[in-house]
Amino acid sequence: MEKQVRRSKKGRRSGVKRRKKIEPIYKRPELRSGLERRSGKDRRVQFSNPECGDDEIQEITDVLKSGWLTTASRCSMFEKDFAKFVGVKHALAVNSATSALHLGLDAVGIAEGDKVLVPTFTFTATAEVVRYMKADPVFVDCDLETFCITPTIIENILANDQSLITDNSLKAIIPVHFGGHACDMNSILELCKDNNLKIIEDAAHALPTKYNGRMIGTIGDITCFSFYANKTITTGEGGMLCTNDDNIARRVKIMRLHGINRDVWDRFSNGASWEYDIVAPGFKYNMPDINAAMGIHQLRKAELFQEKRQRIAEAYYESLRDIPGLILPKINCAMEDHSWYLFNVLIEPDKTLGGINRDEFINEMTRRNIGTSVHYKPIHRMTYYRERYELKPEMFPNAEWVYQRCVCLPIFSAMTDEEVDYVIQNIRELMLISFTSNAKTYI
């Protein structure tokens, strides 16, 4: 006779372990909305979304109605506001951070055959601009905790290849403030001063970021910012080059627009002369007023946007810190000094409850309609650089270790409380469950 299955009063099978509901850990009022969590079928959390308001829309509309769409008064206003915000003498708007880096290398005199120290754990733009100059990047490893370049890493490279200094081939360093965490700039400044090296800071992630009370953008010879669509502030596409050096600023201003000796707006404003001269073969890197109009109002919200990102980071730290195998970002600065452009976690498969690895985590988060990303696939793994410079993974053990485990969680100022809650809930469900197919034990 077939064994009868007893049922409880509510109709569930008795003796079968019920799934324990996982409640969100964080209870901070400003991060709670009181709304019920919706299912994954009708909820989607993007990896990043820009936050734009009526001020940006109105300013762009005014530009469109003005009849002057390219570089003019809005660009000049954006530059002045940005220089004041950062605390730097010159801020020069361009069409991307890549353009800013290229102009920076040109302005400090990088030439064919020169070498520039570049971290392998960064976006390709940091390296490709060196090749634009027909110079060669010298790739270096990253720190295991901050993912930034460190003074020790630089010292080791110089000690292992003293010819970089003795033959005067190494001319500059491009430190990347990874994810919004500032590099140890005081020590890097000392190293560069001792070895006569220029510093072009890649601050694409680092607005607003502070180092020892100073805003990033005021320290190196040149600092380059990005206003790409997913950055803390955005102009859609755009960048800014900052410097306190008058000669560098003069060179950049000329080279960003065809080598013309004066601004287009100056030539066509009331009473101006049409005459101009070409003093160098420049580039087409200027920022149009449409983009600058957006940047003016985005900049006014930069600190608010950072605060919102910081609150999300705090919620992640509070709610995910107890999960085995999930390594949260380690920072060597105050929370408020970090821009929180990225929240980059590491997944250690050997320490997770079910052995889930990074790629499985990404696939599962995608299935739950949660966007993630990997920042970055190291440059030494890219075909062009790997083959040209004979790069091997074992040359960059830290970057390799980080790359195989890293994944960025959604973090952006427009992210709602419910979206933060949804991400946390799903990570806890996923990471606190054995990932094997026959597992049914919930923690």
Tab-separated table of C-alpha atoms in Angstrom:
chain	number	residue	atom	x	y	z
A	1	MET	CA	0.000	0.000	0.000
A	2	GLU	CA	1.333	3.396	-0.964
A	3	LYS	CA	2.411	5.426	2.016
A	4	GLN	CA	0.076	8.340	2.621
A	5	VAL	CA	1.656	11.741	2.870
A	6	ARG	CA	0.403	13.665	5.882
A	7	ARG	CA	-0.340	17.329	5.363
A	8	SER	CA	-0.508	20.167	7.823
A	9	LYS	CA	-3.599	22.282	8.277
A	10	LYS	CA	-2.242	24.750	5.719
A	11	GLY	CA	-1.854	21.980	3.168
A	12	ARG	CA	1.938	21.742	3.245
A	13	ARG	CA	3.698	18.425	3.541
A	14	SER	CA	4.716	17.803	7.131
A	15	GLY	CA	8.302	16.813	7.778
A	16	VAL	CA	9.614	18.838	4.841
A	17	LYS	CA	11.992	21.614	5.901
A	18	ARG	CA	10.589	24.996	4.986
A	19	ARG	CA	12.793	27.600	3.403
A	20	LYS	CA	13.788	30.173	5.961
A	21	LYS	CA	12.932	33.690	4.910
A	22	ILE	CA	15.983	35.922	4.742
A	23	GLU	CA	15.197	39.398	5.970
A	24	PRO	CA	17.318	42.407	4.979
A	25	ILE	CA	19.903	43.230	7.646
A	26	TYR	CA	20.232	46.971	7.282
A	27	LYS	CA	17.565	49.004	9.053
A	28	ARG	CA	18.750	52.559	8.460
A	29	PRO	CA	15.651	54.760	7.982
A	30	GLU	CA	17.082	56.740	5.086
A	31	LEU	CA	17.665	53.540	3.118
A	32	ARG	CA	14.220	52.051	3.763
A	33	SER	CA	11.050	52.840	1.887
A	34	GLY	CA	8.508	50.507	3.462
A	35	LEU	CA	7.503	49.123	0.071
A	36	GLU	CA	7.182	45.390	-0.308
A	37	ARG	CA	9.864	43.612	-2.274
A	38	ARG	CA	8.737	42.603	-5.746
A	39	SER	CA	9.688	39.385	-7.500
A	40	GLY	CA	12.596	39.187	-9.934
A	41	LYS	CA	10.189	38.922	-12.864
A	42	ASP	CA	9.026	42.518	-12.502
A	43	ARG	CA	12.161	44.012	-10.999
A	44	ARG	CA	15.311	44.982	-12.887
A	45	VAL	CA	18.333	46.699	-11.382
A	46	GLN	CA	20.716	48.153	-13.947
A	47	PHE	CA	24.435	48.162	-13.273
A	48	SER	CA	24.378	51.931	-13.602
A	49	ASN	CA	21.951	54.718	-14.469
A	50	PRO	CA	22.676	58.456	-14.716
A	51	GLU	CA	20.808	60.926	-12.531
A	52	CYS	CA	19.666	63.959	-14.503
A	53	GLY	CA	17.061	66.561	-13.601
A	54	ASP	CA	15.101	69.508	-14.941
A	55	ASP	CA	18.066	71.865	-14.499
A	56	GLU	CA	20.160	69.906	-16.995
A	57	ILE	CA	17.252	69.652	-19.432
A	58	GLN	CA	16.533	73.382	-19.276
A	59	GLU	CA	20.198	74.353	-19.712
A	60	ILE	CA	20.565	72.080	-22.741
A	61	THR	CA	17.325	73.463	-24.178
A	62	ASP	CA	18.654	77.005	-23.760
A	63	VAL	CA	21.799	76.039	-25.670
A	64	LEU	CA	19.738	74.535	-28.487
A	65	LYS	CA	17.654	77.706	-28.710
A	66	SER	CA	20.749	79.923	-28.675
A	67	GLY	CA	21.886	78.738	-32.090
A	68	TRP	CA	25.451	78.075	-30.859
A	69	LEU	CA	25.919	74.387	-30.079
A	70	THR	CA	29.675	73.902	-30.048
A	71	THR	CA	32.337	75.188	-27.641
A	72	ALA	CA	31.416	78.588	-26.222
A	73	SER	CA	30.209	80.314	-23.046
A	74	ARG	CA	28.784	77.197	-21.327
A	75	CYS	CA	32.075	75.387	-21.758
A	76	SER	CA	33.927	78.349	-20.268
A	77	MET	CA	31.508	78.450	-17.326
A	78	PHE	CA	31.879	74.717	-16.727
A	79	GLU	CA	35.672	75.038	-16.724
A	80	LYS	CA	35.633	77.911	-14.227
A	81	ASP	CA	33.191	76.113	-11.937
A	82	PHE	CA	35.208	72.900	-12.111
A	83	ALA	CA	38.509	74.629	-11.343
A	84	LYS	CA	36.921	76.263	-8.298
A	85	PHE	CA	35.350	72.977	-7.144
A	86	VAL	CA	38.625	71.057	-7.341
A	87	GLY	CA	40.820	73.952	-6.216
A	88	VAL	CA	43.093	74.013	-9.250
A	89	LYS	CA	44.331	76.896	-11.405
A	90	HIS	CA	43.330	75.519	-14.813
A	91	ALA	CA	40.493	73.182	-15.821
A	92	LEU	CA	40.198	72.492	-19.553
A	93	ALA	CA	37.139	70.684	-20.908
A	94	VAL	CA	37.540	68.042	-23.608
A	95	ASN	CA	35.394	65.371	-25.239
A	96	SER	CA	36.657	62.430	-23.139
A	97	ALA	CA	39.110	61.433	-20.419
A	98	THR	CA	41.030	59.551	-23.106
A	99	SER	CA	41.525	62.838	-24.945
A	100	ALA	CA	42.623	64.476	-21.693
A	101	LEU	CA	45.236	61.771	-21.099
A	102	HIS	CA	46.502	62.099	-24.677
A	103	LEU	CA	46.761	65.877	-24.393
A	104	GLY	CA	48.484	65.487	-21.037
A	105	LEU	CA	51.197	63.240	-22.434
A	106	ASP	CA	51.705	65.646	-25.323
A	107	ALA	CA	51.928	68.615	-22.975
A	108	VAL	CA	54.696	67.087	-20.833
A	109	GLY	CA	56.683	66.188	-23.938
A	110	ILE	CA	56.303	62.404	-24.208
A	111	ALA	CA	57.822	61.362	-27.536
A	112	GLU	CA	58.619	58.326	-29.661
A	113	GLY	CA	60.774	55.810	-27.788
A	114	ASP	CA	59.913	57.151	-24.345
A	115	LYS	CA	58.446	54.895	-21.658
A	116	VAL	CA	55.555	55.515	-19.290
A	117	LEU	CA	54.652	53.457	-16.213
A	118	VAL	CA	51.058	52.190	-16.488
A	119	PRO	CA	49.100	49.780	-14.236
A	120	THR	CA	47.861	46.657	-15.991
A	121	PHE	CA	44.683	46.690	-13.896
A	122	THR	CA	42.901	49.549	-15.643
A	123	PHE	CA	40.841	50.367	-18.711
A	124	THR	CA	42.667	50.241	-22.019
A	125	ALA	CA	42.584	54.040	-22.484
A	126	THR	CA	45.334	54.456	-19.874
A	127	ALA	CA	47.713	52.474	-22.071
A	128	GLU	CA	46.544	53.334	-25.561
A	129	VAL	CA	47.277	57.042	-25.143
A	130	VAL	CA	50.930	56.130	-24.574
A	131	ARG	CA	50.938	54.351	-27.920
A	132	TYR	CA	49.339	57.415	-29.540
A	133	MET	CA	52.628	59.165	-28.728
A	134	LYS	CA	54.625	56.246	-30.204
A	135	ALA	CA	55.950	55.683	-26.707
A	136	ASP	CA	55.866	52.389	-24.807
A	137	PRO	CA	53.860	51.559	-21.679
A	138	VAL	CA	55.730	49.713	-18.939
A	139	PHE	CA	53.043	47.658	-17.232
A	140	VAL	CA	53.045	47.165	-13.472
A	141	ASP	CA	51.004	45.109	-11.026
A	142	CYS	CA	48.329	46.396	-8.634
A	143	ASP	CA	47.801	46.306	-4.884
A	144	LEU	CA	45.718	43.344	-3.681
A	145	GLU	CA	43.477	45.498	-1.489
A	146	THR	CA	42.970	48.864	-3.190
A	147	PHE	CA	43.750	47.659	-6.757
A	148	CYS	CA	45.835	50.844	-7.146
A	149	ILE	CA	49.482	51.228	-8.035
A	150	THR	CA	51.657	51.662	-4.912
A	151	PRO	CA	55.059	53.231	-4.169
A	152	THR	CA	56.446	49.769	-3.367
A	153	ILE	CA	55.365	48.437	-6.762
A	154	ILE	CA	57.021	51.405	-8.471
A	155	GLU	CA	60.220	50.975	-6.447
A	156	ASN	CA	60.391	47.277	-7.344
A	157	ILE	CA	60.043	48.014	-11.052
A	158	LEU	CA	62.798	50.618	-10.935
A	159	ALA	CA	65.047	48.278	-8.930
A	160	ASN	CA	64.495	45.352	-11.304
A	161	ASP	CA	65.129	47.427	-14.418
A	162	GLN	CA	67.522	50.226	-13.527
A	163	SER	CA	67.987	51.059	-17.201
A	164	LEU	CA	64.608	52.805	-17.088
A	165	ILE	CA	66.337	55.535	-15.099
A	166	THR	CA	69.965	55.255	-16.212
A	167	ASP	CA	69.165	55.587	-19.915
A	168	ASN	CA	66.541	58.263	-19.183
A	169	SER	CA	63.864	56.362	-21.109
A	170	LEU	CA	61.200	56.439	-18.386
A	171	LYS	CA	59.529	59.843	-18.501
A	172	ALA	CA	56.236	59.611	-16.636
A	173	ILE	CA	53.831	57.609	-14.476
A	174	ILE	CA	50.061	57.344	-14.865
A	175	PRO	CA	48.612	56.354	-11.473
A	176	VAL	CA	44.952	55.294	-11.635
A	177	HIS	CA	42.734	56.125	-8.659
A	178	PHE	CA	40.911	52.840	-9.030
A	179	GLY	CA	37.191	52.816	-8.308
A	180	GLY	CA	37.495	56.191	-6.601
A	181	HIS	CA	40.180	55.214	-4.057
A	182	ALA	CA	43.132	57.610	-4.122
A	183	CYS	CA	46.638	56.264	-4.654
A	184	ASP	CA	49.321	57.081	-2.064
A	185	MET	CA	50.195	60.307	-3.840
A	186	ASN	CA	52.675	61.765	-1.326
A	187	SER	CA	55.002	58.782	-1.683
A	188	ILE	CA	54.496	58.664	-5.446
A	189	LEU	CA	55.316	62.380	-5.655
A	190	GLU	CA	58.583	61.808	-3.791
A	191	LEU	CA	59.545	58.920	-6.070
A	192	CYS	CA	58.798	60.946	-9.178
A	193	LYS	CA	60.697	63.963	-7.893
A	194	ASP	CA	63.746	61.821	-7.101
A	195	ASN	CA	63.685	60.267	-10.577
A	196	ASN	CA	62.593	63.314	-12.608
A	197	LEU	CA	59.292	61.763	-13.700
A	198	LYS	CA	56.087	63.544	-14.656
A	199	ILE	CA	52.762	62.495	-13.095
A	200	ILE	CA	49.596	62.336	-15.177
A	201	GLU	CA	46.844	61.136	-12.848
A	202	ASP	CA	44.060	59.035	-14.339
A	203	ALA	CA	41.165	60.237	-12.197
A	204	ALA	CA	38.403	58.894	-14.434
A	205	HIS	CA	36.923	57.231	-11.318
A	206	ALA	CA	37.856	59.882	-8.796
A	207	LEU	CA	35.376	62.744	-8.655
A	208	PRO	CA	35.013	63.730	-5.917
A	209	THR	CA	37.905	61.912	-4.212
A	210	LYS	CA	40.180	63.355	-1.541
A	211	TYR	CA	43.701	62.440	-0.463
A	212	ASN	CA	44.928	63.723	2.912
A	213	GLY	CA	42.383	66.514	2.783
A	214	ARG	CA	43.277	67.546	-0.774
A	215	MET	CA	40.935	67.089	-3.686
A	216	ILE	CA	42.260	64.807	-6.413
A	217	GLY	CA	43.042	67.158	-9.275
A	218	THR	CA	45.496	69.357	-7.395
A	219	ILE	CA	48.431	67.005	-6.786
A	220	GLY	CA	50.175	65.717	-9.919
A	221	ASP	CA	51.427	67.672	-12.918
A	222	ILE	CA	48.167	66.844	-14.687
A	223	THR	CA	44.925	65.166	-13.610
A	224	CYS	CA	42.362	63.784	-16.062
A	225	PHE	CA	38.683	63.272	-15.222
A	226	SER	CA	35.893	61.452	-17.050
A	227	PHE	CA	32.250	62.445	-17.484
A	228	TYR	CA	31.196	59.255	-19.257
A	229	ALA	CA	27.561	58.182	-18.831
A	230	ASN	CA	28.137	55.979	-15.761
A	231	LYS	CA	30.501	58.287	-13.868
A	232	THR	CA	29.598	60.184	-10.675
A	233	ILE	CA	28.752	63.217	-12.793
A	234	THR	CA	28.169	62.947	-16.522
A	235	THR	CA	28.017	65.017	-19.670
A	236	GLY	CA	27.120	61.952	-21.739
A	237	GLU	CA	30.656	61.933	-23.103
A	238	GLY	CA	33.340	64.279	-21.865
A	239	GLY	CA	36.420	64.876	-19.773
A	240	MET	CA	38.443	67.536	-17.972
A	241	LEU	CA	42.189	68.137	-17.731
A	242	CYS	CA	43.381	69.950	-14.601
A	243	THR	CA	46.775	71.519	-13.971
A	244	ASN	CA	48.439	74.305	-12.011
A	245	ASP	CA	51.085	74.747	-14.716
A	246	ASP	CA	50.487	77.724	-17.028
A	247	ASN	CA	52.628	76.288	-19.841
A	248	ILE	CA	50.810	72.956	-19.790
A	249	ALA	CA	47.442	74.733	-19.836
A	250	ARG	CA	48.523	76.899	-22.781
A	251	ARG	CA	49.650	73.867	-24.785
A	252	VAL	CA	46.482	71.872	-24.043
A	253	LYS	CA	44.225	74.777	-24.955
A	254	ILE	CA	45.863	75.011	-28.377
A	255	MET	CA	46.144	71.292	-29.096
A	256	ARG	CA	42.572	70.354	-28.137
A	257	LEU	CA	41.244	72.228	-31.206
A	258	HIS	CA	43.402	71.726	-34.292
A	259	GLY	CA	46.324	73.786	-33.003
A	260	ILE	CA	44.354	77.016	-33.463
A	261	ASN	CA	45.866	79.929	-31.582
A	262	ARG	CA	42.526	81.196	-30.256
A	263	ASP	CA	39.125	79.844	-29.237
A	264	VAL	CA	36.382	79.533	-31.839
A	265	TRP	CA	34.030	81.510	-29.591
A	266	ASP	CA	36.569	84.341	-29.429
A	267	ARG	CA	36.685	84.508	-33.224
A	268	PHE	CA	32.932	84.750	-33.699
A	269	SER	CA	31.762	86.739	-30.679
A	270	ASN	CA	30.633	90.339	-31.201
A	271	GLY	CA	33.371	92.578	-32.531
A	272	ALA	CA	35.942	89.802	-32.845
A	273	SER	CA	38.227	89.314	-35.823
A	274	TRP	CA	37.804	86.247	-38.013
A	275	GLU	CA	41.575	85.856	-38.367
A	276	TYR	CA	43.376	82.932	-36.716
A	277	ASP	CA	46.571	80.913	-37.065
A	278	ILE	CA	47.564	77.240	-36.803
A	279	VAL	CA	50.612	76.956	-34.562
A	280	ALA	CA	50.744	73.129	-34.270
A	281	PRO	CA	49.039	70.060	-35.781
A	282	GLY	CA	46.411	69.614	-33.083
A	283	PHE	CA	43.406	67.403	-32.430
A	284	LYS	CA	39.600	67.671	-32.408
A	285	TYR	CA	39.076	67.184	-28.674
A	286	ASN	CA	36.950	70.188	-27.651
A	287	MET	CA	33.764	69.839	-25.567
A	288	PRO	CA	30.559	71.237	-27.161
A	289	ASP	CA	28.336	73.570	-25.165
A	290	ILE	CA	25.519	70.996	-25.177
A	291	ASN	CA	27.682	68.688	-23.069
A	292	ALA	CA	29.050	71.502	-20.927
A	293	ALA	CA	25.510	72.715	-20.186
A	294	MET	CA	24.772	69.358	-18.630
A	295	GLY	CA	28.076	69.379	-16.751
A	296	ILE	CA	27.394	72.744	-15.100
A	297	HIS	CA	24.415	71.354	-13.203
A	298	GLN	CA	25.869	67.887	-12.661
A	299	LEU	CA	28.888	69.457	-10.950
A	300	ARG	CA	26.628	71.313	-8.529
A	301	LYS	CA	25.293	67.921	-7.417
A	302	ALA	CA	28.652	66.124	-7.277
A	303	GLU	CA	28.886	66.041	-3.484
A	304	LEU	CA	25.253	64.937	-3.159
A	305	PHE	CA	25.841	62.174	-5.705
A	306	GLN	CA	28.911	61.016	-3.762
A	307	GLU	CA	26.895	60.957	-0.527
A	308	LYS	CA	24.225	58.795	-2.153
A	309	ARG	CA	26.850	56.376	-3.455
A	310	GLN	CA	28.493	56.290	-0.034
A	311	ARG	CA	25.190	55.373	1.620
A	312	ILE	CA	24.798	52.462	-0.787
A	313	ALA	CA	28.370	51.343	-0.056
A	314	GLU	CA	27.637	51.503	3.683
A	315	ALA	CA	24.517	49.375	3.193
A	316	TYR	CA	26.541	46.780	1.274
A	317	TYR	CA	29.217	46.690	3.980
A	318	GLU	CA	26.652	46.298	6.743
A	319	SER	CA	24.560	43.654	5.018
A	320	LEU	CA	27.121	41.527	3.179
A	321	ARG	CA	30.093	41.419	5.555
A	322	ASP	CA	29.112	38.087	7.135
A	323	ILE	CA	28.948	36.097	3.876
A	324	PRO	CA	31.697	33.454	3.581
A	325	GLY	CA	33.843	33.809	0.486
A	326	LEU	CA	32.628	37.325	-0.345
A	327	ILE	CA	35.468	39.822	0.120
A	328	LEU	CA	34.290	43.418	0.377
A	329	PRO	CA	36.471	46.369	-0.705
A	330	LYS	CA	39.283	47.248	1.670
A	331	ILE	CA	39.925	50.974	1.842
A	332	ASN	CA	42.717	53.046	3.372
A	333	CYS	CA	40.723	56.252	3.594
A	334	ALA	CA	37.606	57.701	5.180
A	335	MET	CA	34.350	56.664	3.523
A	336	GLU	CA	33.613	60.281	2.597
A	337	ASP	CA	36.997	60.665	0.844
A	338	HIS	CA	36.140	57.885	-1.640
A	339	SER	CA	34.030	58.679	-4.713
A	340	TRP	CA	32.464	55.180	-4.701
A	341	TYR	CA	32.409	55.041	-8.468
A	342	LEU	CA	32.780	51.262	-8.099
A	343	PHE	CA	31.934	48.738	-5.403
A	344	ASN	CA	34.237	45.924	-6.468
A	345	VAL	CA	33.862	42.671	-4.492
A	346	LEU	CA	35.909	39.480	-4.755
A	347	ILE	CA	34.462	35.974	-4.723
A	348	GLU	CA	36.654	33.192	-3.342
A	349	PRO	CA	35.110	29.922	-4.603
A	350	ASP	CA	37.037	27.802	-2.073
A	351	LYS	CA	35.491	29.732	0.804
A	352	THR	CA	31.896	30.157	-0.368
A	353	LEU	CA	29.363	27.740	1.071
A	354	GLY	CA	28.665	26.083	-2.245
A	355	GLY	CA	31.811	26.770	-4.241
A	356	ILE	CA	30.197	29.401	-6.468
A	357	ASN	CA	32.746	31.247	-8.584
A	358	ARG	CA	32.704	34.733	-10.064
A	359	ASP	CA	31.252	33.785	-13.446
A	360	GLU	CA	28.504	31.675	-11.878
A	361	PHE	CA	27.675	34.581	-9.579
A	362	ILE	CA	27.378	36.959	-12.548
A	363	ASN	CA	25.168	34.516	-14.461
A	364	GLU	CA	22.892	34.027	-11.476
A	365	MET	CA	22.616	37.763	-10.834
A	366	THR	CA	21.744	38.259	-14.497
A	367	ARG	CA	19.018	35.634	-14.171
A	368	ARG	CA	17.652	37.653	-11.263
A	369	ASN	CA	17.690	40.814	-13.413
A	370	ILE	CA	20.569	42.455	-11.543
A	371	GLY	CA	23.310	44.090	-13.576
A	372	THR	CA	26.959	43.534	-12.655
A	373	SER	CA	30.258	44.156	-14.404
A	374	VAL	CA	33.928	43.156	-14.301
A	375	HIS	CA	36.408	46.016	-13.883
A	376	TYR	CA	38.741	45.115	-15.458
A	377	LYS	CA	40.171	42.456	-17.661
A	378	PRO	CA	43.852	43.402	-17.197
A	379	ILE	CA	45.626	44.965	-20.143
A	380	HIS	CA	48.305	42.250	-20.156
A	381	ARG	CA	45.553	39.841	-21.258
A	382	MET	CA	44.610	41.956	-24.282
A	383	THR	CA	45.897	40.560	-27.565
A	384	TYR	CA	47.666	43.675	-28.841
A	385	TYR	CA	49.644	44.356	-25.666
A	386	ARG	CA	50.213	40.704	-24.811
A	387	GLU	CA	51.797	40.014	-28.181
A	388	ARG	CA	53.657	43.289	-28.671
A	389	TYR	CA	55.283	43.288	-25.228
A	390	GLU	CA	55.390	39.506	-24.620
A	391	LEU	CA	53.352	39.796	-21.438
A	392	LYS	CA	52.497	36.750	-19.329
A	393	PRO	CA	49.964	36.360	-16.480
A	394	GLU	CA	52.658	35.302	-14.009
A	395	MET	CA	54.286	38.717	-14.429
A	396	PHE	CA	51.261	40.288	-12.703
A	397	PRO	CA	50.203	37.891	-9.903
A	398	ASN	CA	48.110	40.409	-7.971
A	399	ALA	CA	46.151	41.629	-10.978
A	400	GLU	CA	45.562	38.023	-12.054
A	401	TRP	CA	44.311	37.009	-8.613
A	402	VAL	CA	41.957	40.000	-8.438
A	403	TYR	CA	40.707	39.651	-12.015
A	404	GLN	CA	39.673	36.027	-11.582
A	405	ARG	CA	37.532	36.923	-8.547
A	406	CYS	CA	36.283	40.487	-9.018
A	407	VAL	CA	32.774	41.640	-9.820
A	408	CYS	CA	31.251	45.097	-9.415
A	409	LEU	CA	27.853	45.476	-7.782
A	410	PRO	CA	25.369	48.154	-8.859
A	411	ILE	CA	26.122	51.518	-7.262
A	412	PHE	CA	24.840	54.810	-8.639
A	413	SER	CA	23.236	57.922	-7.188
A	414	ALA	CA	19.860	57.287	-8.853
A	415	MET	CA	19.655	53.823	-7.277
A	416	THR	CA	16.501	53.548	-5.160
A	417	ASP	CA	16.238	52.134	-1.659
A	418	GLU	CA	14.170	49.264	-3.030
A	419	GLU	CA	16.855	48.446	-5.605
A	420	VAL	CA	19.558	48.379	-2.928
A	421	ASP	CA	17.345	46.091	-0.838
A	422	TYR	CA	16.701	43.834	-3.822
A	423	VAL	CA	20.418	43.459	-4.618
A	424	ILE	CA	21.268	42.661	-0.996
A	425	GLN	CA	18.406	40.178	-0.626
A	426	ASN	CA	19.434	38.280	-3.740
A	427	ILE	CA	23.137	38.166	-2.881
A	428	ARG	CA	22.318	36.810	0.563
A	429	GLU	CA	20.000	34.190	-0.887
A	430	LEU	CA	22.564	33.199	-3.483
A	431	MET	CA	25.679	33.203	-1.314
A	432	LEU	CA	24.153	31.699	1.819
A	433	ILE	CA	22.798	28.686	-0.052
A	434	SER	CA	24.914	25.726	-1.076
A	435	PHE	CA	25.287	26.166	-4.831
A	436	THR	CA	25.211	22.430	-5.581
A	437	SER	CA	22.132	21.252	-7.457
A	438	ASN	CA	20.912	18.925	-4.700
A	439	ALA	CA	21.415	21.338	-1.822
A	440	LYS	CA	18.363	22.401	0.154
A	441	THR	CA	19.872	23.732	3.345
A	442	TYR	CA	19.422	27.424	3.938
A	443	ILE	CA	21.483	29.293	6.483
